[in-house]
PDB file of C-alpha atoms in Angstrom:
ATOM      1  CA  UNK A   1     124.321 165.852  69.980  1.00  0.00           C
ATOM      2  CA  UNK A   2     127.651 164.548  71.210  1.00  0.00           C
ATOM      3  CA  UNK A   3     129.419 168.421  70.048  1.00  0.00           C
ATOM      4  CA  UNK A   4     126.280 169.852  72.263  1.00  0.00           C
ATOM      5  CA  UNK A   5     126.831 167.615  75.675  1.00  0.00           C
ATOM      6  CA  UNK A   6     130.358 167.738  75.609  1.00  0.00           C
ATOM      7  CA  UNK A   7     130.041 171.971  75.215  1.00  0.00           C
ATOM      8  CA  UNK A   8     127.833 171.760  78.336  1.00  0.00           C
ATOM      9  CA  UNK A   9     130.598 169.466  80.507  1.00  0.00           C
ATOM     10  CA  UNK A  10     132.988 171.158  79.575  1.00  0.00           C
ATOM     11  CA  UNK A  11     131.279 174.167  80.665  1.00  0.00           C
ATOM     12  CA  UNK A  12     130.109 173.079  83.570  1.00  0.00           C
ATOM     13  CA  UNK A  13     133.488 172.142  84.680  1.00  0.00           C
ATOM     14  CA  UNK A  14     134.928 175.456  83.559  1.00  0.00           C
ATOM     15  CA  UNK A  15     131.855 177.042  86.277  1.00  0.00           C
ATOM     16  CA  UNK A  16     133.171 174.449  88.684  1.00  0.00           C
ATOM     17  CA  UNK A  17     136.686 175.083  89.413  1.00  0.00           C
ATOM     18  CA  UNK A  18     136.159 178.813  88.969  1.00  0.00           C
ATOM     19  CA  UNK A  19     133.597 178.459  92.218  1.00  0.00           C
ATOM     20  CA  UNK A  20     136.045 176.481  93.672  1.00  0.00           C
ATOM     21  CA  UNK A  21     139.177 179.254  92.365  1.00  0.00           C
ATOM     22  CA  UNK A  22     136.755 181.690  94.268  1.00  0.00           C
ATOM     23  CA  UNK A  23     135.811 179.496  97.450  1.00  0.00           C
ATOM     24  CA  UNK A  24     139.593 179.029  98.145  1.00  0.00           C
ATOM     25  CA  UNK A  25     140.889 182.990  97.404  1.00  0.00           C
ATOM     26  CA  UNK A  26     137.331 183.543 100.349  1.00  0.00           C
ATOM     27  CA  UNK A  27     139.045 180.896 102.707  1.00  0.00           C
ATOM     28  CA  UNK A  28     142.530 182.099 102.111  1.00  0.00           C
ATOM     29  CA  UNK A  29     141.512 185.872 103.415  1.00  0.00           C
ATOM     30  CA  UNK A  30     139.279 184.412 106.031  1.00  0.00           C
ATOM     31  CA  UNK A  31     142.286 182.321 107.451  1.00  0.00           C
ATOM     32  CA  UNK A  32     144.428 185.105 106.825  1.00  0.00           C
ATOM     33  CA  UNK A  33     142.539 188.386 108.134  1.00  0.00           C
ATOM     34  CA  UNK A  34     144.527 189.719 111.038  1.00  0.00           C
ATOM     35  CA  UNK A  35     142.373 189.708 114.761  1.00  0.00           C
ATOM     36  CA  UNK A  36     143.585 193.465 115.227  1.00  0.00           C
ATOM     37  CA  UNK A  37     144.348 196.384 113.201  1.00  0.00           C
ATOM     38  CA  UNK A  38     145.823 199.637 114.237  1.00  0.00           C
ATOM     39  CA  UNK A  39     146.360 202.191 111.007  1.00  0.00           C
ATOM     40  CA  UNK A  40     146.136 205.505 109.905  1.00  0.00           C
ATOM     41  CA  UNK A  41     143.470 206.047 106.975  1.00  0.00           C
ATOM     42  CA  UNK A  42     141.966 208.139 104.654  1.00  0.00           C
ATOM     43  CA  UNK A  43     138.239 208.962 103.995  1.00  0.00           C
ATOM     44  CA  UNK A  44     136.626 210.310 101.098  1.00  0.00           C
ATOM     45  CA  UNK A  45     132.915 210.832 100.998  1.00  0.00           C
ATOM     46  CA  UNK A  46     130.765 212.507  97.923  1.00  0.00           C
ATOM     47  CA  UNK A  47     127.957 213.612  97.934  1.00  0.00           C
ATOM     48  CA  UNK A  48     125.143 212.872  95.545  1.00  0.00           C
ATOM     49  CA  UNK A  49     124.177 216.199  94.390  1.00  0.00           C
ATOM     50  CA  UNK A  50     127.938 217.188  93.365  1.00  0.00           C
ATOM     51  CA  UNK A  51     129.746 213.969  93.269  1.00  0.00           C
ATOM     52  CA  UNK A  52     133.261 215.978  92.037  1.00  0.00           C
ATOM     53  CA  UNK A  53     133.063 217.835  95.259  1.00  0.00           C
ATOM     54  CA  UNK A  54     134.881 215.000  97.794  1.00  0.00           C
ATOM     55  CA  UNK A  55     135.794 215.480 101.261  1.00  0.00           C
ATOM     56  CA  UNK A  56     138.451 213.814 102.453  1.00  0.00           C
ATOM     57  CA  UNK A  57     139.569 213.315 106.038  1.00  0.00           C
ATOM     58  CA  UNK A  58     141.847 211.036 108.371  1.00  0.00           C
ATOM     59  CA  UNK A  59     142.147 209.471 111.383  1.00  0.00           C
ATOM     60  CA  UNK A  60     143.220 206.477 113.506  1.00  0.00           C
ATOM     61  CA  UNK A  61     141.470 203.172 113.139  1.00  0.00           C
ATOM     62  CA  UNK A  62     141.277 200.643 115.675  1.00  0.00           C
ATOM     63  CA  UNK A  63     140.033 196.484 115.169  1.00  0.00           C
ATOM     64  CA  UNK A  64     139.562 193.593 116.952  1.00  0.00           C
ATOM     65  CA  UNK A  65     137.790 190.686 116.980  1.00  0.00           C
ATOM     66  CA  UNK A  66     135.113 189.752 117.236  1.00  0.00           C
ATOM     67  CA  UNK A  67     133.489 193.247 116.872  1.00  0.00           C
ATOM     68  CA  UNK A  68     134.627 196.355 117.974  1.00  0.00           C
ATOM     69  CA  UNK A  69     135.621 198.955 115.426  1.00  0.00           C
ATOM     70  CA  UNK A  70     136.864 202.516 115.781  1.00  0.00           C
ATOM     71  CA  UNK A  71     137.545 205.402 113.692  1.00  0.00           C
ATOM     72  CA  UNK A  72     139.032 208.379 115.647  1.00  0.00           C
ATOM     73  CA  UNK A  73     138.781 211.107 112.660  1.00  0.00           C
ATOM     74  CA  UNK A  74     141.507 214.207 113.033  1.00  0.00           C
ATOM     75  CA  UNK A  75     138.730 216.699 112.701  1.00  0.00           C
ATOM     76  CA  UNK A  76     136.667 215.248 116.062  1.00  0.00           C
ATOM     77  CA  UNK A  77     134.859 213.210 114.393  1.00  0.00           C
ATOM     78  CA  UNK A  78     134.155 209.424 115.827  1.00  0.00           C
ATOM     79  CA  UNK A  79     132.619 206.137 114.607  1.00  0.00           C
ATOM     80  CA  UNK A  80     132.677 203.032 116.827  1.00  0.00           C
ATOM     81  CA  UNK A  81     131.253 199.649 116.522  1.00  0.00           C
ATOM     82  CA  UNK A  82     131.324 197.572 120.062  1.00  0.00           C
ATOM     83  CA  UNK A  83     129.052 194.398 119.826  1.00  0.00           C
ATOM     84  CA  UNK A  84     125.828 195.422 119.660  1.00  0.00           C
ATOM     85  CA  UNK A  85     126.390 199.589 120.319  1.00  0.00           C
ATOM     86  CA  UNK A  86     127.031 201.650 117.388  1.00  0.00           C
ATOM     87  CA  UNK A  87     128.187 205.566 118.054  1.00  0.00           C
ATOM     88  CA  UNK A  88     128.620 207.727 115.954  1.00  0.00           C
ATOM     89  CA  UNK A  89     129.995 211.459 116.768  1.00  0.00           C
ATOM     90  CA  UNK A  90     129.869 214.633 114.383  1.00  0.00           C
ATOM     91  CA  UNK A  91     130.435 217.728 115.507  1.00  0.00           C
ATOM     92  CA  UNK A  92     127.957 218.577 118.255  1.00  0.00           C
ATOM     93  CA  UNK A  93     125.150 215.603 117.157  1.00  0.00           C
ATOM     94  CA  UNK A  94     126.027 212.238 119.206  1.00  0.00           C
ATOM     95  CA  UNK A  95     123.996 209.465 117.799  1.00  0.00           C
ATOM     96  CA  UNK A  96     123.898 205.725 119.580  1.00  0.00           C
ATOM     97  CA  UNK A  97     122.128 202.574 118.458  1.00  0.00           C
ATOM     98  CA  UNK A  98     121.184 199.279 119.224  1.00  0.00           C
ATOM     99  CA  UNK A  99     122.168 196.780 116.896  1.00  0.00           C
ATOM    100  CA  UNK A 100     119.758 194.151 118.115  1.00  0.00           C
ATOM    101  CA  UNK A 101     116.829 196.859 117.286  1.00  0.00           C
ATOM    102  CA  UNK A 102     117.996 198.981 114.084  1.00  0.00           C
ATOM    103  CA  UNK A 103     117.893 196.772 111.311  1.00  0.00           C
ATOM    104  CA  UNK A 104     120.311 199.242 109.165  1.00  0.00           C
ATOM    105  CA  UNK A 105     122.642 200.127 111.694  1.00  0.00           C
ATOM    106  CA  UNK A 106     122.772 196.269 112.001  1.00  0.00           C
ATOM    107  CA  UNK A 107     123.465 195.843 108.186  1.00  0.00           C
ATOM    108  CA  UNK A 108     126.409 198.153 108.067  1.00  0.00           C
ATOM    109  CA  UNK A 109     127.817 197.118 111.172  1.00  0.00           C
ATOM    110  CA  UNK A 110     128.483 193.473 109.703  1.00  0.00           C
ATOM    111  CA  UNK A 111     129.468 194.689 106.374  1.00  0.00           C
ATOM    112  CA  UNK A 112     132.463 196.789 108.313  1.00  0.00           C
ATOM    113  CA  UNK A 113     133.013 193.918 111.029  1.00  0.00           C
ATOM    114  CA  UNK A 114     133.012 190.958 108.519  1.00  0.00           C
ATOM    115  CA  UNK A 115     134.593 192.778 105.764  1.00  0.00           C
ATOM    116  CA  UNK A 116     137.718 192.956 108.369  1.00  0.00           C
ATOM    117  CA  UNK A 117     137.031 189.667 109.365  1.00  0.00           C
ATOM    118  CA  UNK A 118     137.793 188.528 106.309  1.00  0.00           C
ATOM    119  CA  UNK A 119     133.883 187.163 106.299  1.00  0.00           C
ATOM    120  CA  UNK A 120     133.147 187.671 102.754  1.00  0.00           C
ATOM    121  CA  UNK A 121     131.023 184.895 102.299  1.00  0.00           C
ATOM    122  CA  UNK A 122     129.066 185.234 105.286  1.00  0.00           C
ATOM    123  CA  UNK A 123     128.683 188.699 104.365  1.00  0.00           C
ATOM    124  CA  UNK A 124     127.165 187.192 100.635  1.00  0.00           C
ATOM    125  CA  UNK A 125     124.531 185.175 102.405  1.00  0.00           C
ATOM    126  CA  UNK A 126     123.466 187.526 105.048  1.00  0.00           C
ATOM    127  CA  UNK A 127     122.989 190.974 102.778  1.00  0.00           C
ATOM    128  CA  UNK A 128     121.696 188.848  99.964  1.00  0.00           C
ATOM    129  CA  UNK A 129     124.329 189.983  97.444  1.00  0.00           C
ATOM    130  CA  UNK A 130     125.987 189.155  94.183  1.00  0.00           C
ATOM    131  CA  UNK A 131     129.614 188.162  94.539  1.00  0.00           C
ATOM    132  CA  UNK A 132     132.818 189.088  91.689  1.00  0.00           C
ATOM    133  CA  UNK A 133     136.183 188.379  92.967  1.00  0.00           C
ATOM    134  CA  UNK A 134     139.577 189.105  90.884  1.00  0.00           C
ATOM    135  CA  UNK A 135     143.161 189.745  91.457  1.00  0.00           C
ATOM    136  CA  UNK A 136     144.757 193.165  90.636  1.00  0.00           C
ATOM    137  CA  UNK A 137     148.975 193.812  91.915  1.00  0.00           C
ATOM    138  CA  UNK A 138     148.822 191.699  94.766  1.00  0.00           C
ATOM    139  CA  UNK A 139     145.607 192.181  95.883  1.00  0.00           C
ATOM    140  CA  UNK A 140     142.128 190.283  96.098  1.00  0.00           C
ATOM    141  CA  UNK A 141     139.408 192.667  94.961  1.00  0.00           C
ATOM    142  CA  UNK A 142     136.028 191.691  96.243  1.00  0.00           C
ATOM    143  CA  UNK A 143     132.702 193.541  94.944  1.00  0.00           C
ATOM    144  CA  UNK A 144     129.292 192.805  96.611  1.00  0.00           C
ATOM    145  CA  UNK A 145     126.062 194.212  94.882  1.00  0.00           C
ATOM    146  CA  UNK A 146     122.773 194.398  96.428  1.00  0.00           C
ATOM    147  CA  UNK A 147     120.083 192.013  94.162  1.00  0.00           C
ATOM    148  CA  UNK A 148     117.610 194.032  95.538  1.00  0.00           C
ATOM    149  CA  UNK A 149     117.413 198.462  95.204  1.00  0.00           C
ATOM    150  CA  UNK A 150     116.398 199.558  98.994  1.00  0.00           C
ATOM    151  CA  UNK A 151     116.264 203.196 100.476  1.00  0.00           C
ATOM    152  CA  UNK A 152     119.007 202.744 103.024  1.00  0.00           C
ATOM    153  CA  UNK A 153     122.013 200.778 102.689  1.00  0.00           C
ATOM    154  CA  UNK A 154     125.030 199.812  99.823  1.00  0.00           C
ATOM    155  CA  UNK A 155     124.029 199.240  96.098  1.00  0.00           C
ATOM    156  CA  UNK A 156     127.547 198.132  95.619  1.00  0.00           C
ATOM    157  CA  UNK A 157     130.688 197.146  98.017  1.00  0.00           C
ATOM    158  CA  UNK A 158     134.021 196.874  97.174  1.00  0.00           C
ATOM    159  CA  UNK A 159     137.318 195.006  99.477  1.00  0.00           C
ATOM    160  CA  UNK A 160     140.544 194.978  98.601  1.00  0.00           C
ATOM    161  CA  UNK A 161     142.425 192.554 100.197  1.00  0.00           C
ATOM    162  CA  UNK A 162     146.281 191.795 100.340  1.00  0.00           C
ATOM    163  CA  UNK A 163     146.615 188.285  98.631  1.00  0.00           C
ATOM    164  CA  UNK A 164     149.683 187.475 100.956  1.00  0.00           C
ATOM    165  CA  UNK A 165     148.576 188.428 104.368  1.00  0.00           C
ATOM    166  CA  UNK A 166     144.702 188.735 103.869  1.00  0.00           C
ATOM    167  CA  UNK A 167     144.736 192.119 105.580  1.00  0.00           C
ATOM    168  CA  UNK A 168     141.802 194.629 104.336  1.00  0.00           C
ATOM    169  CA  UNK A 169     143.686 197.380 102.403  1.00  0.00           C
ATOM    170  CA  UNK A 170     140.351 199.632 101.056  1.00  0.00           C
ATOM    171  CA  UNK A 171     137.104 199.572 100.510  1.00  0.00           C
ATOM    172  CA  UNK A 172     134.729 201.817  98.659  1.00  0.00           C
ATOM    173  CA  UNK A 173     130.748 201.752  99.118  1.00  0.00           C
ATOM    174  CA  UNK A 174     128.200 203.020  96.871  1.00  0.00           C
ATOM    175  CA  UNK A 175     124.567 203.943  98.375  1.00  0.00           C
ATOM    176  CA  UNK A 176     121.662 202.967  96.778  1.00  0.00           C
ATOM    177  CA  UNK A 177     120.907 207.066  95.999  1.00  0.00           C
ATOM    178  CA  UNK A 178     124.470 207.558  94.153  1.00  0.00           C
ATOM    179  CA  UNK A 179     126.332 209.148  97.516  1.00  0.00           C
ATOM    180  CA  UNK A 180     130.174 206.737  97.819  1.00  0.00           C
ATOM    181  CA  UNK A 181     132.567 206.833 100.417  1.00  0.00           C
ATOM    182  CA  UNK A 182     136.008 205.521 100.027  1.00  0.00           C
ATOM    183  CA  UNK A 183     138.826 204.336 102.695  1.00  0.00           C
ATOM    184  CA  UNK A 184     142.271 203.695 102.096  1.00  0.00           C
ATOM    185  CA  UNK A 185     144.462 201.733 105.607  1.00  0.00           C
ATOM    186  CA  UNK A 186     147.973 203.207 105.865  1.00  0.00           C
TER     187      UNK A 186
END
């Protein structure tokens, strides 16, 4: 009995101060995210029915807190994020939305906001999702997956995060019907 309940401390206290291992790398990129970011990146999208077929395209990508995002694509393309107005520009269809009334469009907006924000956590609790965090070359690599299979939205999410300055280097999201899209920050 005494082998058993000192197994379960001892475990216990292993689950502890990795939660608290994880809690601290989640404050140290929250403290650490920059307010603005201005950088090239990279884009690549598959698509579900031929996932080896990528596109891949660049642009210029604006932040700044507390929500405005832009992504200025070479080819004409345009996504922006500004409080609660997402548009989004491709090729001769213009779409706009109201965050306040498009539950989705709501959803990704704070998973691209707070992901630069450095909001991880937040991000956890709001989406409902489960949380893995390691360390790989310098860099904090955060995965979110959904609990719950939906028809819109991210089955999985995954930040990478420069351990030294906090600054969002790439992330990489998987819908819930296969399609990913990947970006890389210059």
């Amino acid at each position: 009995m005494k082998r058993i309940l000192s197994t379960v401390i001892a475990a216990t206290f292993s689950l502890a101060l990795f939660a608290q291992d994880n809690t601290a790398i989640l404050n140290k990129i929250k403290e650490k995210a920059p307010s603005t970011i201005s950088s090239g990146f990279t884009e690549t999208r598959s698509s579900v029915s031929a996932p080896k077929d990528c596109k891949t395209l660049t642009g210029k990508l604006e932040f700044k807190t507390p929500e405005f995002l832009s992504m200025e694509y070479d080819n004409g393309e345009l996504f922006k994020i500004d409080g609660n107005r997402m548009n989004i520009l491709r090729g001769e269809k213009s779409l706009s939305f109201d965050l306040a009334k498009n539950k989705p469009m709501k959803n990704l907006s704070h998973l691209l906001i707070y992901a630069f924000r450095g909001m991880v956590q937040e991000l956890v609790d709001e989406q409902d999702t489960t949380l893995l965090i390691s360390s790989d070359n310098g860099e904090y690599v955060i995965t979110l997956a959904a609990k719950v299979q939906a028809v819109k939205g991210y089955s999985i999410a995954t930040f990478r995060y420069d351990s030294a300055t906090g600054r969002i280097k790439s992330m990489y999201l998987v819908e819930f019907n296969g399609k990913s899209t990947g970006y890389e920050l210059k």
